[in-house]
PDB file of C-alpha atoms in Angstrom:
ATOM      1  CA  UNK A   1      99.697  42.390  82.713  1.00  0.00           C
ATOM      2  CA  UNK A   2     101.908  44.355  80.789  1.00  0.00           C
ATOM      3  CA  UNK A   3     105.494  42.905  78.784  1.00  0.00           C
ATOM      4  CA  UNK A   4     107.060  45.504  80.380  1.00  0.00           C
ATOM      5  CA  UNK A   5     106.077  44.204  83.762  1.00  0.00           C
ATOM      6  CA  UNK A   6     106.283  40.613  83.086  1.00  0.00           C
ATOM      7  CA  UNK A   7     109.914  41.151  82.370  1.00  0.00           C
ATOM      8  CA  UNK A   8     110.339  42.801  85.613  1.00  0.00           C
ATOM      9  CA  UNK A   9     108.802  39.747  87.159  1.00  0.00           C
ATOM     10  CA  UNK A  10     111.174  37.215  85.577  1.00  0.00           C
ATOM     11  CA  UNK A  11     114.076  39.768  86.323  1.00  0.00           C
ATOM     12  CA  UNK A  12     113.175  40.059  89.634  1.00  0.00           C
ATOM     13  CA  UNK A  13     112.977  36.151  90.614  1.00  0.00           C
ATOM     14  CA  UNK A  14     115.928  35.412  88.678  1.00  0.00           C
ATOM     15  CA  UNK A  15     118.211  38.581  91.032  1.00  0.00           C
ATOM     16  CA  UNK A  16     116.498  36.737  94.125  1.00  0.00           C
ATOM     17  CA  UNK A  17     117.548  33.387  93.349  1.00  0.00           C
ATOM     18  CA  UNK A  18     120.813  34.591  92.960  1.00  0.00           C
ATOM     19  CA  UNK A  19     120.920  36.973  96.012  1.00  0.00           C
ATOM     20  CA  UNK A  20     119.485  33.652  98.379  1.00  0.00           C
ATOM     21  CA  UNK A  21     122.517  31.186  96.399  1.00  0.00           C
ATOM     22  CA  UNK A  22     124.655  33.805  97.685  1.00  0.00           C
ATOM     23  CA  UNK A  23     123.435  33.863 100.966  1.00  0.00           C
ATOM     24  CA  UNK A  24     122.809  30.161 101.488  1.00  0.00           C
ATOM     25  CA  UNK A  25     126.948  29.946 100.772  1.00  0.00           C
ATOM     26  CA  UNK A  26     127.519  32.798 102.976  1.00  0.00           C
ATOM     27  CA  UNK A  27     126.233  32.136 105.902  1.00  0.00           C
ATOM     28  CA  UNK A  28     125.819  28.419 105.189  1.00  0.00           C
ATOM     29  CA  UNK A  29     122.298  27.738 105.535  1.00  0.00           C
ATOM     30  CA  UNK A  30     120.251  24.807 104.083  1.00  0.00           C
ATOM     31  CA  UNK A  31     116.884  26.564 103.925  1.00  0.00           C
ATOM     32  CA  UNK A  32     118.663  29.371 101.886  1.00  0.00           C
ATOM     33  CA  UNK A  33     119.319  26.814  99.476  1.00  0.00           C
ATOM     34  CA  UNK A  34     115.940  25.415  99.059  1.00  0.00           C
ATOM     35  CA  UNK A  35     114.633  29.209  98.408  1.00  0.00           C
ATOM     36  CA  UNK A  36     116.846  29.840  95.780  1.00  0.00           C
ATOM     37  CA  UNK A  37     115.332  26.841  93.875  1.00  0.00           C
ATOM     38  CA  UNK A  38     112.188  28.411  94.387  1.00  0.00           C
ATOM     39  CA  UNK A  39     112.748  31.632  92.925  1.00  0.00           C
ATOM     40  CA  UNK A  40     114.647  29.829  90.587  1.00  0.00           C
ATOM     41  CA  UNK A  41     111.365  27.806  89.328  1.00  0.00           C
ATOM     42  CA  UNK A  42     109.021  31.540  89.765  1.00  0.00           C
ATOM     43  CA  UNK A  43     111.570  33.309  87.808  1.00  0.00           C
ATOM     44  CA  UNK A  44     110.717  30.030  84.933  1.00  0.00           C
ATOM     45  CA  UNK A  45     107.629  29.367  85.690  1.00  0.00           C
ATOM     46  CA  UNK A  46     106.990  33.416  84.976  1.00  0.00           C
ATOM     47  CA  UNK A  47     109.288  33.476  81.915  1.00  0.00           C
ATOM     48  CA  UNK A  48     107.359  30.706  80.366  1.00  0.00           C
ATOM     49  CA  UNK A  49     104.011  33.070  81.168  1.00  0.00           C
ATOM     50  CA  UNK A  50     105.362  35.719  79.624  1.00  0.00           C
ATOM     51  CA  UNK A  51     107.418  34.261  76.397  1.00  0.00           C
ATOM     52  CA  UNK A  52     105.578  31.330  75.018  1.00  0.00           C
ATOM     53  CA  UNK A  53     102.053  32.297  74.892  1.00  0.00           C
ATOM     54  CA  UNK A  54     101.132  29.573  77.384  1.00  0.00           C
ATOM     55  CA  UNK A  55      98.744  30.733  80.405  1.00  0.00           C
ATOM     56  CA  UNK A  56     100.403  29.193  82.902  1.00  0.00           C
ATOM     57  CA  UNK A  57      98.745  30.400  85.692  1.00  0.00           C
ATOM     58  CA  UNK A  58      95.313  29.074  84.491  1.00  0.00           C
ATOM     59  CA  UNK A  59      94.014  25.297  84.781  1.00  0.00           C
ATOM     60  CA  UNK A  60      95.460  22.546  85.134  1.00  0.00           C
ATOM     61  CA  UNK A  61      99.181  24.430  84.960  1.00  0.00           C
ATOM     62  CA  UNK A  62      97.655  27.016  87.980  1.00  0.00           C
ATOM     63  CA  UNK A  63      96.862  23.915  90.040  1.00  0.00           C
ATOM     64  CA  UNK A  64     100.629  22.266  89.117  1.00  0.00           C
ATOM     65  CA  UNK A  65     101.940  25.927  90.685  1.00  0.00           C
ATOM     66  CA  UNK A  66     100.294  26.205  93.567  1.00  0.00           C
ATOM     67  CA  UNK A  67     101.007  22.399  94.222  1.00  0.00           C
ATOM     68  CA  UNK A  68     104.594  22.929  93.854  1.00  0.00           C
ATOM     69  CA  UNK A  69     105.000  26.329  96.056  1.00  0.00           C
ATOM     70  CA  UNK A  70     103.098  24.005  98.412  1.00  0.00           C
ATOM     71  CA  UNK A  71     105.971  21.590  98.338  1.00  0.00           C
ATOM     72  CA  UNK A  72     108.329  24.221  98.377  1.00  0.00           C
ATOM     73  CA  UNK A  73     106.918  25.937 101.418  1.00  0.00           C
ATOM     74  CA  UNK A  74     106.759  22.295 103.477  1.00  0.00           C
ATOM     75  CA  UNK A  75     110.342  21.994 102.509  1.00  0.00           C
ATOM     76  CA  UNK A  76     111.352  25.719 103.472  1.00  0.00           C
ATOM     77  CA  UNK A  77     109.550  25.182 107.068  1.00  0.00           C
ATOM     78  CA  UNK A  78     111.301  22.030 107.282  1.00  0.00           C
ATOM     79  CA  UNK A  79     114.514  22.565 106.765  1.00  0.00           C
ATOM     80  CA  UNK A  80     114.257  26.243 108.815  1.00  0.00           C
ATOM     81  CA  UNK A  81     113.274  24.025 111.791  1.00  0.00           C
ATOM     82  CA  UNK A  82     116.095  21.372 111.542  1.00  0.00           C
ATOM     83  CA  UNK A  83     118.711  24.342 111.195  1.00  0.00           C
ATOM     84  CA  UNK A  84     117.412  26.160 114.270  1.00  0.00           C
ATOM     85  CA  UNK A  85     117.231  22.497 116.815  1.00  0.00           C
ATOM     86  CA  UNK A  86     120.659  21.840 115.279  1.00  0.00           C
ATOM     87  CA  UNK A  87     121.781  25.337 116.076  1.00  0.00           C
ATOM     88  CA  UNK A  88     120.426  25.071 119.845  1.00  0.00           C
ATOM     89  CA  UNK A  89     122.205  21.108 120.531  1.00  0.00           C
ATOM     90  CA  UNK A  90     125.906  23.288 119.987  1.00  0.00           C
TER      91      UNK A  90
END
C-alpha cells in the first residue's frame, strides 16, 4: 500500500473515533463508547504500520490484532444488547 493511502487510513480511524466520542455523548450510548476505543486503537495500530517500519499486520502482531478486534467485537455486541433490554424495562 501506498504512504499516501496509509495516511488516509490513520486519518480516517482517527475522524471516526472522534465522530463515535461524539455520538456516544450525544445520544448517551455505552456501545458508542466502546467503538470509539476501537477506532481509536485501528487509527494506532495503522499509524504504527505505516510510520515505524514495523509490519504489524504480519505474525505474531497480525494474530495480537485480530485477537483484540475479537475482544472488541464481544464487547460491542455486549454492551449493544444490555442498552437495548435496558431500553425495553422503561
Amino acid at each position: 500500500m501506498t504512504d499516501f493511502m496509509q495516511t488516509i487510513y490513520v486519518i480516517l480511524w482517527g475522524v471516526l473515533a472522534l465522530l463515535t466520542f461524539a455520538v456516544g455523548i450525544k445520544q448517551k450510548a455505552p456501545y458508542a463508547f466502546i467503538i470509539s476505543a476501537c477506532f481509536v486503537f485501528m487509527a494506532v495500530w495503522y499509524a504504527l504500520d505505516a510510520y515505524s517500519g514495523i509490519y504489524m499486520f504480519a505474525g505474531t502482531f497480525g494474530i495480537v490484532y485480530k485477537v483484540v478486534l475479537g475482544i472488541f467485537l464481544v464487547l460491542i455486541v455486549g454492551a449493544y444488547i444490555l442498552s437495548r433490554r435496558r431500553g425495553n424495562k422503561k
